[in-house]
Short mmCIF file of C-alpha atoms in Angstrom, two decimals:
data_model
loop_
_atom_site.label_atom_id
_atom_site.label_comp_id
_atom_site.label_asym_id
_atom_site.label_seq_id
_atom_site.Cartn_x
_atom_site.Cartn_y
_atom_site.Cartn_z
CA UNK A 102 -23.95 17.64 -17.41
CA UNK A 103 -20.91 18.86 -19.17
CA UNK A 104 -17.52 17.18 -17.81
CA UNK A 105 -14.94 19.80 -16.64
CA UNK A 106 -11.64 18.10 -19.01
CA UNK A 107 -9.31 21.57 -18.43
CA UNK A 108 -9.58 21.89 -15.01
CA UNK A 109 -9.55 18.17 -14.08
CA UNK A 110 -7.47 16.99 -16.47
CA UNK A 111 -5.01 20.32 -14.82
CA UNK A 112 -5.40 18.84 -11.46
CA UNK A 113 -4.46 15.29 -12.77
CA UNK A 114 -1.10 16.04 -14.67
CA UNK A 115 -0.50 18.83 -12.23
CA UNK A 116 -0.17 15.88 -9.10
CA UNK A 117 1.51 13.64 -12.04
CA UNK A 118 4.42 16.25 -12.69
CA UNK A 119 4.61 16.50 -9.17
CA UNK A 120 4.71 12.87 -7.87
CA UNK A 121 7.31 12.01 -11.25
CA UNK A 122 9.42 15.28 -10.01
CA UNK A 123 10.26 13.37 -6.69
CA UNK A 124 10.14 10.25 -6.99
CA UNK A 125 13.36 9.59 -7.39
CA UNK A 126 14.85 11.45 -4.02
CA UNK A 127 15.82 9.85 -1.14
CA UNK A 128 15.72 6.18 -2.31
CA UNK A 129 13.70 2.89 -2.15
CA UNK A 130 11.43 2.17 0.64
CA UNK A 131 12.26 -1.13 2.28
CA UNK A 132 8.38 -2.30 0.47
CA UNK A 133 9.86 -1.42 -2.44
CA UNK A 134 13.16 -3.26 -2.42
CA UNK A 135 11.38 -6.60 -0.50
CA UNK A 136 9.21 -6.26 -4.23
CA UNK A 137 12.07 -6.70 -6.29
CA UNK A 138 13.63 -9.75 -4.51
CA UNK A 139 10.51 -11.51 -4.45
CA UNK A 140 9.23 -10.53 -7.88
CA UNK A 141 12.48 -11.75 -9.13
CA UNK A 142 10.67 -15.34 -8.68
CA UNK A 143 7.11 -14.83 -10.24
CA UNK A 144 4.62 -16.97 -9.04
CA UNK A 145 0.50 -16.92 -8.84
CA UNK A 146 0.85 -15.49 -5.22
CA UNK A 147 3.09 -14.56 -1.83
CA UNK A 148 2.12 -14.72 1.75
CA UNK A 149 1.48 -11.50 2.04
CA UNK A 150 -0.30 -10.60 -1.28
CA UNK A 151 -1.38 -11.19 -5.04
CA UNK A 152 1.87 -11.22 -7.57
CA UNK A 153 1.33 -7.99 -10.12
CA UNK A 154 3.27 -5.41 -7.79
CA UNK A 155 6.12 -7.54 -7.09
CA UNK A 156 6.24 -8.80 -10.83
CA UNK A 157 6.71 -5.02 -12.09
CA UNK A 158 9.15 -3.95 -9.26
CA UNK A 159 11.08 -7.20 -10.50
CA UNK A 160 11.21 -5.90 -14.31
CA UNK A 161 11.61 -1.86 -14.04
CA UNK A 162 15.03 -2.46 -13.48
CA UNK A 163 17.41 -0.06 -11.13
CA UNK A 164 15.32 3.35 -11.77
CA UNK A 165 13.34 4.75 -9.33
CA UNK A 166 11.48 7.10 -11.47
CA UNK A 167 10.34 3.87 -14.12
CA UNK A 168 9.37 1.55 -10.83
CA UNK A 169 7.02 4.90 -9.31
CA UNK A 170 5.65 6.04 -12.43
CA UNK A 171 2.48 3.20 -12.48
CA UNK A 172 1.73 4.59 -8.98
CA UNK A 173 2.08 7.87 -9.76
CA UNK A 174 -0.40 7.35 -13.37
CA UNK A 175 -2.67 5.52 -10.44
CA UNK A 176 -3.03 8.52 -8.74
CA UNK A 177 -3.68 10.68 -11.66
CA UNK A 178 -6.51 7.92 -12.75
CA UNK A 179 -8.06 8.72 -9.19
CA UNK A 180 -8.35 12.33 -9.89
CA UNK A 181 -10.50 12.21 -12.75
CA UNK A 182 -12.18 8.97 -11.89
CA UNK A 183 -13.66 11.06 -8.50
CA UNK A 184 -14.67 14.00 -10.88
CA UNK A 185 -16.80 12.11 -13.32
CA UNK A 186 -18.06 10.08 -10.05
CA UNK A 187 -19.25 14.27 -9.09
CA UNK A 188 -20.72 14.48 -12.63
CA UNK A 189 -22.89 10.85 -11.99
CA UNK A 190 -24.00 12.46 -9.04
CA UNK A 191 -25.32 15.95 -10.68
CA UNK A 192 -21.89 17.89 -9.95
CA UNK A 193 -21.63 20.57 -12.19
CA UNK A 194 -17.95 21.61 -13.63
CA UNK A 195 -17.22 23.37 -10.68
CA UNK A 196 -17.72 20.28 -8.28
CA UNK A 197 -16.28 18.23 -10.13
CA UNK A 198 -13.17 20.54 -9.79
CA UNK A 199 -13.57 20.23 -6.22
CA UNK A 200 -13.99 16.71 -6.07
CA UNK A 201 -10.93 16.11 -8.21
CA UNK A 202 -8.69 18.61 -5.81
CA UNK A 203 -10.27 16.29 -2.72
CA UNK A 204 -8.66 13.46 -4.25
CA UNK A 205 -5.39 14.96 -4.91
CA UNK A 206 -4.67 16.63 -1.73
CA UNK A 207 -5.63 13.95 0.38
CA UNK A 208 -2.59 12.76 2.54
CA UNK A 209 -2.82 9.40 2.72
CA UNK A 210 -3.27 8.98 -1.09
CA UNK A 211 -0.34 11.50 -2.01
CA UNK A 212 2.05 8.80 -0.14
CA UNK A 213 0.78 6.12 -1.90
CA UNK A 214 1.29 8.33 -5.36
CA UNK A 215 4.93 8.73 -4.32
CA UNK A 216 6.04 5.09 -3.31
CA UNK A 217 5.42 1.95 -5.48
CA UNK A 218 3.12 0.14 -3.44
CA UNK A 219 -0.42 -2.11 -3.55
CA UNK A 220 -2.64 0.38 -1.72
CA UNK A 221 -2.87 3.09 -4.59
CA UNK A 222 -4.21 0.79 -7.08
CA UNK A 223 -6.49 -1.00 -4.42
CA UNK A 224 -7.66 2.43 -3.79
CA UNK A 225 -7.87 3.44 -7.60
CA UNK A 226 -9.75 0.19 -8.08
CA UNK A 227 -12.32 1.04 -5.47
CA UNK A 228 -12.53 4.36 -6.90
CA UNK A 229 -13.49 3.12 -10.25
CA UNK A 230 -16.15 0.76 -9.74
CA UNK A 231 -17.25 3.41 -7.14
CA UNK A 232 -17.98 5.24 -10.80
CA UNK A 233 -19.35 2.34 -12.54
CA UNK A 234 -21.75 1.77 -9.85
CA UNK A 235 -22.91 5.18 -9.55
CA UNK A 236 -22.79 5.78 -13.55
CA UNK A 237 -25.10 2.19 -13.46
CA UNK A 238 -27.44 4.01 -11.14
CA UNK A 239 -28.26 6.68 -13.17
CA UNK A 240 -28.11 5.62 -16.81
CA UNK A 241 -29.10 1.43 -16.40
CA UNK A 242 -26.22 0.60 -19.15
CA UNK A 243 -25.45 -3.14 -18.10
CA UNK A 244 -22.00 -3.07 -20.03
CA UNK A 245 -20.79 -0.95 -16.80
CA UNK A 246 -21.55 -3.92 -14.45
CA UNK A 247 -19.26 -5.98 -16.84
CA UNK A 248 -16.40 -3.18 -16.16
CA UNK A 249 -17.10 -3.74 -12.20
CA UNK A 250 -15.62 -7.69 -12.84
CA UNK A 251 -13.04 -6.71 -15.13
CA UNK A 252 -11.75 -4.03 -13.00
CA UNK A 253 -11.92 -6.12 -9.83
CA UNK A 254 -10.31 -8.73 -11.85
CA UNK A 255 -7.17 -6.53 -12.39
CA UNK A 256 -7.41 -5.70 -8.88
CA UNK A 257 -7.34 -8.88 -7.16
CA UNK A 258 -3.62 -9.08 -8.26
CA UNK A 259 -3.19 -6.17 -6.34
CA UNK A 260 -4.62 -6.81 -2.84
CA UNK A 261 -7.40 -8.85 -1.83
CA UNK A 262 -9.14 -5.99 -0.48
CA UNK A 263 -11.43 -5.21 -3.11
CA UNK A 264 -13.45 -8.01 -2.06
CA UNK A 265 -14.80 -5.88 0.91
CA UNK A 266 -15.63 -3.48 -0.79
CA UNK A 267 -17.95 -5.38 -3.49
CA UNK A 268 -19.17 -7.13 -0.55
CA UNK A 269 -20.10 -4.21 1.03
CA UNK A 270 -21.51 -2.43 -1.87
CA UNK A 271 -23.87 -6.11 -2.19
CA UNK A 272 -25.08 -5.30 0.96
CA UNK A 273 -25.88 -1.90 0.77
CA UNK A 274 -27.68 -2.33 -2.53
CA UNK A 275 -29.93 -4.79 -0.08
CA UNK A 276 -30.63 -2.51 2.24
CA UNK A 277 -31.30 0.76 -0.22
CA UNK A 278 -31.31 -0.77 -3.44
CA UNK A 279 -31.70 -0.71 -6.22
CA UNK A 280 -32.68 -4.33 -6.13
CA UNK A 281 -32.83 -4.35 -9.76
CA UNK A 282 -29.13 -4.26 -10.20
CA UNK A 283 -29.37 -8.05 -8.86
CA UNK A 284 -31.67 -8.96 -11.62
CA UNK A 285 -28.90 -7.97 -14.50
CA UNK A 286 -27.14 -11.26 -16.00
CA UNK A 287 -24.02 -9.13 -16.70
CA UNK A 288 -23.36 -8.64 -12.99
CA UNK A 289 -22.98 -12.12 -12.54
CA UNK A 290 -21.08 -12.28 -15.75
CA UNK A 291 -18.69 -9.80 -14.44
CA UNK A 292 -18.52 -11.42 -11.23
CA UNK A 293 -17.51 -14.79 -12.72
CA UNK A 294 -14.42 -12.80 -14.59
CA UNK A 295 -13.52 -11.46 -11.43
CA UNK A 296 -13.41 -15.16 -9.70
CA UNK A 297 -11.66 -16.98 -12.62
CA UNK A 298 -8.92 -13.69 -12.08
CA UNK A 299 -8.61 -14.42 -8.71
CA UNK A 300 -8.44 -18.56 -8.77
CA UNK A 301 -4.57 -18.76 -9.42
CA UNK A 302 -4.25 -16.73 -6.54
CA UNK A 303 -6.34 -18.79 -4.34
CA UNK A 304 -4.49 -21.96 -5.48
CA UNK A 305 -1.47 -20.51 -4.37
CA UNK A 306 -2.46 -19.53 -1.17
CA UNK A 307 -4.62 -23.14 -0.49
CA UNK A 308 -1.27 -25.10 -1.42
CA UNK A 309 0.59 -22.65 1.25
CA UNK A 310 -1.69 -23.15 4.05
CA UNK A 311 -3.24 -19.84 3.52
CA UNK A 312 -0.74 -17.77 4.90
CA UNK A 313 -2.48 -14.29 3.85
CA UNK A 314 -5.45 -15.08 6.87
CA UNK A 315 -2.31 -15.77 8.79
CA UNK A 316 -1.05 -12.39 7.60
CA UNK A 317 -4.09 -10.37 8.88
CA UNK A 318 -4.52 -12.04 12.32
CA UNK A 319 -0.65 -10.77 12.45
CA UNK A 320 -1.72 -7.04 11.60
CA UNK A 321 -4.78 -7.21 13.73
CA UNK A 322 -2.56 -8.04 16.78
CA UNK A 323 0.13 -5.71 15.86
CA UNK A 324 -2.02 -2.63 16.33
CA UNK A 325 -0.19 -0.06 14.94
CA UNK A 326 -0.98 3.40 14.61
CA UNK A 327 -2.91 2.98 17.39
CA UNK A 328 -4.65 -0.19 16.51
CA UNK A 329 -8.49 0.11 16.99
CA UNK A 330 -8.53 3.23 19.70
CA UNK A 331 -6.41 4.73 16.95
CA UNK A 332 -8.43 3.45 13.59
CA UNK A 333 -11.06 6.69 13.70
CA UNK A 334 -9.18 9.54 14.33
CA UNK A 335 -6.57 8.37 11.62
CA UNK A 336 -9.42 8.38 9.10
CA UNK A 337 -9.54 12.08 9.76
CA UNK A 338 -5.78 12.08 9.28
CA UNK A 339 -5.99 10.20 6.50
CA UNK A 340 -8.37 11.90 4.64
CA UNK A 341 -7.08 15.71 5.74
CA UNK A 342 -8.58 17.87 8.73
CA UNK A 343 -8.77 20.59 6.86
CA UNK A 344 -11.14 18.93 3.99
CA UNK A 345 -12.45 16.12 6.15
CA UNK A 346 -16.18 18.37 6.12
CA UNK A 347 -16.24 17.31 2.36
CA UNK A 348 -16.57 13.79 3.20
CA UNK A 349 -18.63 14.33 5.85
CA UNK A 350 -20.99 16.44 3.57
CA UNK A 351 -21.14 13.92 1.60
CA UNK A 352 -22.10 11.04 3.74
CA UNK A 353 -24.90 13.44 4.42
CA UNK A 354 -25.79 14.16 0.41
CA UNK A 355 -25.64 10.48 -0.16
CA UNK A 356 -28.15 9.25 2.48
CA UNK A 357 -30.68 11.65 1.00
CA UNK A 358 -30.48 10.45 -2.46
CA UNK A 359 -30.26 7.43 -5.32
CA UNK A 360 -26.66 6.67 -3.93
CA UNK A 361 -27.59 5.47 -0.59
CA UNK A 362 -25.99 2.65 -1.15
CA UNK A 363 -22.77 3.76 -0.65
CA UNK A 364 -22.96 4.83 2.64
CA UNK A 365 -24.14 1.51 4.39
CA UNK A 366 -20.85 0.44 2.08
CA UNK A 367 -19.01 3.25 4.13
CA UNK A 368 -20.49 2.51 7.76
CA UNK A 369 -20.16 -1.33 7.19
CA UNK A 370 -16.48 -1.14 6.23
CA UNK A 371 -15.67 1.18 8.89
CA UNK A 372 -17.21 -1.24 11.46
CA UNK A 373 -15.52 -4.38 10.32
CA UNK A 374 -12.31 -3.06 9.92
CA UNK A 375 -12.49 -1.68 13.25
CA UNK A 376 -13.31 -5.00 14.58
CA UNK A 377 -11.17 -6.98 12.80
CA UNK A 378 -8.22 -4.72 13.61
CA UNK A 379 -7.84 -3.38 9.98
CA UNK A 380 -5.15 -1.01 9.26
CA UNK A 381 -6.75 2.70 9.15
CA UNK A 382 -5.79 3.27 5.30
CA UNK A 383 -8.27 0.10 4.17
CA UNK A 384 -10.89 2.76 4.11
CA UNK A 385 -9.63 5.41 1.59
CA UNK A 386 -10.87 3.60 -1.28
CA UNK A 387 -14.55 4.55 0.59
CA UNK A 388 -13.62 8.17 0.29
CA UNK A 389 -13.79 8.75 -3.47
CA UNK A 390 -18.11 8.41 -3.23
CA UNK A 391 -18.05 10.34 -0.35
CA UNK A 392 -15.95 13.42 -2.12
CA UNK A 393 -18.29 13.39 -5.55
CA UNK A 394 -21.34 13.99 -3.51
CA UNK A 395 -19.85 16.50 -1.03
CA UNK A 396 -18.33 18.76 -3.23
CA UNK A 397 -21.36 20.08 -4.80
CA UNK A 398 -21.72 21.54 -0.74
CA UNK A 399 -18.11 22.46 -0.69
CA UNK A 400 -17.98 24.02 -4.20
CA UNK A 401 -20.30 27.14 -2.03
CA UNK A 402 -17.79 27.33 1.05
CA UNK A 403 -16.06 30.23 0.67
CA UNK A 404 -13.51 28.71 2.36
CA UNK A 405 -12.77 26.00 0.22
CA UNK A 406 -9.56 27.69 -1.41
CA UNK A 407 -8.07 27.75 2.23
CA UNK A 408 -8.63 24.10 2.82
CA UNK A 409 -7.17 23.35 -0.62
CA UNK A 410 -3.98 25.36 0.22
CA UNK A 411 -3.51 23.87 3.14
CA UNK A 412 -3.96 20.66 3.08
CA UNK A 413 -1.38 20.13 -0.01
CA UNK A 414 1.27 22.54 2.21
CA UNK A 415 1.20 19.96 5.06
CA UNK A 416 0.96 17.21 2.87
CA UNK A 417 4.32 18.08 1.03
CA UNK A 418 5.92 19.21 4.39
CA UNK A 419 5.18 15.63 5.96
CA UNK A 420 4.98 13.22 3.33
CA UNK A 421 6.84 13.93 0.63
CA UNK A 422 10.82 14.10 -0.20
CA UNK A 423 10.77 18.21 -0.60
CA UNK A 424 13.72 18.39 2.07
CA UNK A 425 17.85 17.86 1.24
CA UNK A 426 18.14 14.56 2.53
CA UNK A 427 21.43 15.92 4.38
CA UNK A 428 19.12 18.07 6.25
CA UNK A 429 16.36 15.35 6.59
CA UNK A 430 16.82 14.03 10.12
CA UNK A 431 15.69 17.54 11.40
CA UNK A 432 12.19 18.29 9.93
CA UNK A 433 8.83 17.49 10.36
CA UNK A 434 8.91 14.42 7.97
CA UNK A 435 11.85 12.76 9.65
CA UNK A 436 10.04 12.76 13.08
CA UNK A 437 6.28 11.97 11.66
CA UNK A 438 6.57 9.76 8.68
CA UNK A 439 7.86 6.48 8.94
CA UNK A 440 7.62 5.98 5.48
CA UNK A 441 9.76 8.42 4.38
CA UNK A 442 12.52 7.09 7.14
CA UNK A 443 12.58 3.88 5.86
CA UNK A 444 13.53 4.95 2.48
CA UNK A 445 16.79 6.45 3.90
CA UNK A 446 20.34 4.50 4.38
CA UNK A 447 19.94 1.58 2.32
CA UNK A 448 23.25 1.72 -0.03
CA UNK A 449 25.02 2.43 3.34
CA UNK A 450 23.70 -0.50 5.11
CA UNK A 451 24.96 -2.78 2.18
CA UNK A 452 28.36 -1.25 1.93
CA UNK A 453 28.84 -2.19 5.64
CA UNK A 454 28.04 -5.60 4.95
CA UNK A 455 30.86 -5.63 2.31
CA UNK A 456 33.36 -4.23 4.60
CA UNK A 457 32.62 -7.33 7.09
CA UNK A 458 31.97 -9.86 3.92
CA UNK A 459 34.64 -12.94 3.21
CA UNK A 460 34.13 -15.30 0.26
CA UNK A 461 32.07 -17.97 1.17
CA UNK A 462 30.07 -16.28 4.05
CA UNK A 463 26.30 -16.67 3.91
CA UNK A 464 24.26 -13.40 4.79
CA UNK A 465 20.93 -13.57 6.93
CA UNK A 466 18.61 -10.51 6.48
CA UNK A 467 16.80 -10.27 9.59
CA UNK A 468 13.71 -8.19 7.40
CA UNK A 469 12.94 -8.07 4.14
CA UNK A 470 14.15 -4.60 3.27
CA UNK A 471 18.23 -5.78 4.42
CA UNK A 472 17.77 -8.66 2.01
CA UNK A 473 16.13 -6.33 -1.44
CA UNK A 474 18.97 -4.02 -0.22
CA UNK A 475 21.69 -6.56 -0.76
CA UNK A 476 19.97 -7.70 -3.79
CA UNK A 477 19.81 -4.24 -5.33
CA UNK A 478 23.24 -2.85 -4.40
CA UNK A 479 25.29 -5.76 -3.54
CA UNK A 480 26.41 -6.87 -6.68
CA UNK A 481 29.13 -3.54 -6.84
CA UNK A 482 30.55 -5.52 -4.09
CA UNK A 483 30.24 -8.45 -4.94
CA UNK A 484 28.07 -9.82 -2.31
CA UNK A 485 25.84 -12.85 -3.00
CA UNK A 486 21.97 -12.49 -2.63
CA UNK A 487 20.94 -12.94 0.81
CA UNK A 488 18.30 -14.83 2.60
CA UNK A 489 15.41 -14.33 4.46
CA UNK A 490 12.18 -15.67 6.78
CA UNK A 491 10.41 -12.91 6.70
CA UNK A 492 6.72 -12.83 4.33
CA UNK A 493 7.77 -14.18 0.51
CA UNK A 494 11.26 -14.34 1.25
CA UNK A 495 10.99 -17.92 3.57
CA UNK A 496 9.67 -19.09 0.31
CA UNK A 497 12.70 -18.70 -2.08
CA UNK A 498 14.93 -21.32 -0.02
CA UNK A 499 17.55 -21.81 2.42
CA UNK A 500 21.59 -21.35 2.69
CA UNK A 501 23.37 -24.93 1.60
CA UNK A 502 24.17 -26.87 4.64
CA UNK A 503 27.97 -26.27 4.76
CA UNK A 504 29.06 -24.93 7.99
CA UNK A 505 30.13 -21.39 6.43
CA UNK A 506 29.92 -18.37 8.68
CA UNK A 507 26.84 -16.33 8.52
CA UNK A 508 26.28 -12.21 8.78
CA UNK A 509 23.36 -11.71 9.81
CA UNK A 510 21.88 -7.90 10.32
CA UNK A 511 19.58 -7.01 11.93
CA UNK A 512 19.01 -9.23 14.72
CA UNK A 513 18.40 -9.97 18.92
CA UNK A 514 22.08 -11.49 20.23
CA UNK A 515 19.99 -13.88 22.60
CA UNK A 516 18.09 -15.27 19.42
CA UNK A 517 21.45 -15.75 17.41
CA UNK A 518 23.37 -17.65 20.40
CA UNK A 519 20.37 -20.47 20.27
CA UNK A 520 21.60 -21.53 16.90
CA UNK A 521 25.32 -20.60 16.73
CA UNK A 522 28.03 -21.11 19.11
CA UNK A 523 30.18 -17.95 18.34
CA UNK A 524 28.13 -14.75 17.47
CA UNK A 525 30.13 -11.82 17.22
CA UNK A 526 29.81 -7.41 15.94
CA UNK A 527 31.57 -6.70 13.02
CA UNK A 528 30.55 -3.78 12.23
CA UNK A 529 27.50 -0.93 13.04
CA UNK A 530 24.79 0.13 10.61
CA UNK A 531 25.23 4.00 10.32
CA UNK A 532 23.01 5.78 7.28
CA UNK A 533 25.54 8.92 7.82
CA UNK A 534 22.59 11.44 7.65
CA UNK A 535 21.00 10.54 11.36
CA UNK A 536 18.00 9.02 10.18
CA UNK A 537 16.56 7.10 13.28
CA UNK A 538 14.56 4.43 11.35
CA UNK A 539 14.90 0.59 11.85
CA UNK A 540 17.97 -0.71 10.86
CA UNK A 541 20.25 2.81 12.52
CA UNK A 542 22.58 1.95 14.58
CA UNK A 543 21.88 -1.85 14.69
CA UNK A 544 25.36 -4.67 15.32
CA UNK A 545 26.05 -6.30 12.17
CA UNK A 546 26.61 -9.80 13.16
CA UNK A 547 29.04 -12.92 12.28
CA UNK A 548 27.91 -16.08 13.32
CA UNK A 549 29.74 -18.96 13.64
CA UNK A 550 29.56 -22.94 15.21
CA UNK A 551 26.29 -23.88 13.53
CA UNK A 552 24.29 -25.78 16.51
CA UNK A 553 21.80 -27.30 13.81
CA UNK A 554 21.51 -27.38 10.17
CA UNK A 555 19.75 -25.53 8.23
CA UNK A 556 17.35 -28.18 7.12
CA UNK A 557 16.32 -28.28 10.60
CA UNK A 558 17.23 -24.43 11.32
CA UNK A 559 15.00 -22.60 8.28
CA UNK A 560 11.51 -23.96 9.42
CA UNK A 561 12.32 -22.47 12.70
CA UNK A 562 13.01 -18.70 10.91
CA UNK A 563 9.50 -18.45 8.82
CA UNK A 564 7.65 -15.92 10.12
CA UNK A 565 5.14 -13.18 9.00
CA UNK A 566 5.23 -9.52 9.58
#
């Protein structure tokens, strides 16, 4: 079957030009800044995930264009990785179109294109061994079992995740083969890449007291989005109402042919997740399978073109930085995605902290997006880098014990009075465009009469969010 390169490869750089075009409105999402401030201290690991995001937010300096563009190449990679995924399956040139415009209109992923994040190279990691596998099935090259480890290698720098997802892949080949897969030495060769790639990781997080398990009890009880009542309509929202009958056309395709496999993969995730109290997004990487086998249905809908023009409207209008940010607070984006609110008011927020700043003050970022904000724009000001107990920050050490006065934003009074005598507002957060996202509106305070020092005080500020 003859791969569809012009109209694929037209989707792909079409999303790219896109994705490159804005990614540098608005600013940095608080992720993104929390990256560079722990980055800044490369090690094998951080509580809250492997070290190769944080390690290139640390090194593509101040542009915002050069720290997106891996996620937005990611996202290209998906396109055409779910269209030859179509042509393993039998998809002719005109599924494979299909499948590649399923990828690249698909909300969740279009987010993840845009901001530099772990989740679109999780999901682009998925999505190619997602190929390999199904490639494997239909042409018995062993080499492509080798590819599986090295590309799960790569990924478990990324995200842990992928782990599930070969797990649940394992299991499915169990239930609805093929068995011989098992019976190939290179699969075990690739899998022992794939564990030596992930052992500095595991070192780090044995030595720490394995704070990542800590790290997804703390999402499972947080619930957001819903938590579990929420986790299976958000996979429709996820995916896109409008195209959402691909998927589910291909769940259907699947079950009746050599791929089985990947839908026990699909139903197995979607149960444990939703158990465990995984976030709704885990399962996008389980889409990509899904898309290749429906769109040889979907490529005979004659509504297809609708759903494809739809879906990427809404998408833009919700998701994505299309609106003058002076205009912002007023749209559908502002009110629906929290993402793009959080990537709104940061410079502000630091220049207030200058204007209430004295030489030898100490600041206290109450999350981790206040302290990558003062490490990214305080130095016009003069500020020094600020601390944190929140995730990887904990880790990089405490204020010296000296007695100085500490600004601390953002923050609960009635916590602040248990460790200082005299806590008082200096000064307001205000973003100056009405963006209602965390750190609007919140005191800036100065803290002073240190009850305890900080030897004793830092253990007591760890925590993981």
């Amino acid at each position: 079957m003859p791969f569809a390169w012009r109209p694929v490869l037209a989707v792909s750089v079409a999303a790219g030009v896109v994705l490159t075009a804005l990614s540098a409105r608005y600013g940095y999402h608080r992720d993104e800044l929390y990256f560079r401030a722990v980055g800044a201290h490369p090690a094998w690991g951080y509580p809250d995930q492997p070290p190769l995001v944080p390690l290139y937010a640390a090194v593509a300096g101040n542009s915002l264009v050069l720290l997106r563009l891996p996620a937005a190449l990611a996202f290209m990679a998906g396109v055409v990785l779910t269209a030859l995924t179509a042509r393993e399956m039998g998809g002719g040139p005109r599924a494979q179109t299909v499948a590649a415009l399923a990828w690249a209109v698909t909300p969740a992923l279009a987010l993840g294109g845009h901001l530099m994040q772990p989740t679109i190279f999780d999901v682009v990691a998925w999505t190619a061994v997602t190929f390999l596998v199904a490639r494997w099935v239909r042409v018995r090259d062993d080499r492509l079992l080798l590819g599986v480890g090295l590309v799960a290698a790569v990924a478990l720098q990324v995200k842990f995740l992928i782990v599930s997802f070969l797990a649940a892949l394992l299991i499915g080949v169990l239930l609805a083969g093929p068995r011989e897969i098992l019976r190939r030495p290179l699969l075990y060769a690739g899998a022992a890449v794939a564990v030596l790639a992930a052992l500095p990781g595991l070192w780090w997080q044995a030595r720490h007291g394995w704070p990542q398990v800590t790290m997804g009890r703390v999402i499972a009880a947080k619930g957001t989005d819903g938590g579990r009542l929420g986790f299976l309509p958000w996979q429709l929202i996820d995916t896109g109402i409008f195209t959402a009958p691909i998927w589910i056309a291909g769940l259907l395709r699947l079950w009746r042919g050599p791929w089985r496999l990947f839908v026990w993969a699909y139903g197995l995730l979607l149960v444990v997740f939703l158990i465990t109290g995984g976030k709704h997004y885990y399962m996008m990487g389980a889409y990509p399978a899904l898309w290749a086998a429906g769109a040889q249905a979907a490529e005979r809908w004659r509504l297809r073109w609708v759903m494809f023009g739809v879906v990427p409207l809404t998408t833009a209008g919700v998701l994505l930085p299309v609106y003058p940010l002076r205009t912002l607070h007023a749209t559908p984006e502002a009110a629906i995605s929290y993402d793009a609110r959080e990537t709104v008011g940061w410079p502000a927020l630091t220049a207030a902290v200058a204007k209430v700043y004295r030489p030898g003050y100490v600041i206290l970022a109450g999350d981790n997006g206040v302290a990558g904000a003062i490490d990214r724009y305080g130095g016009a000001y003069g500020l020094p880098k600020a601390y944190g107990g929140q995730n990887g920050l904990w880790y990089l050490g405490r204020p010296a014990d000296d007695g100085a006065p500490v600004i601390v934003v953002p923050a609960d009074r009635d916590q602040l009075t248990r460790y200082w005598s005299d806590v008082q507002v200096a000064g307001r957060v205000d973003d100056g465009v009405r963006i209602d996202n965390e750190e609007q509106g919140q005191p800036i305070w100065i803290c002073r009469g240190q009850r305890v020092p900080w030897d004793r005080l830092w253990p007591q500020l760890k925590r993981l969010s």
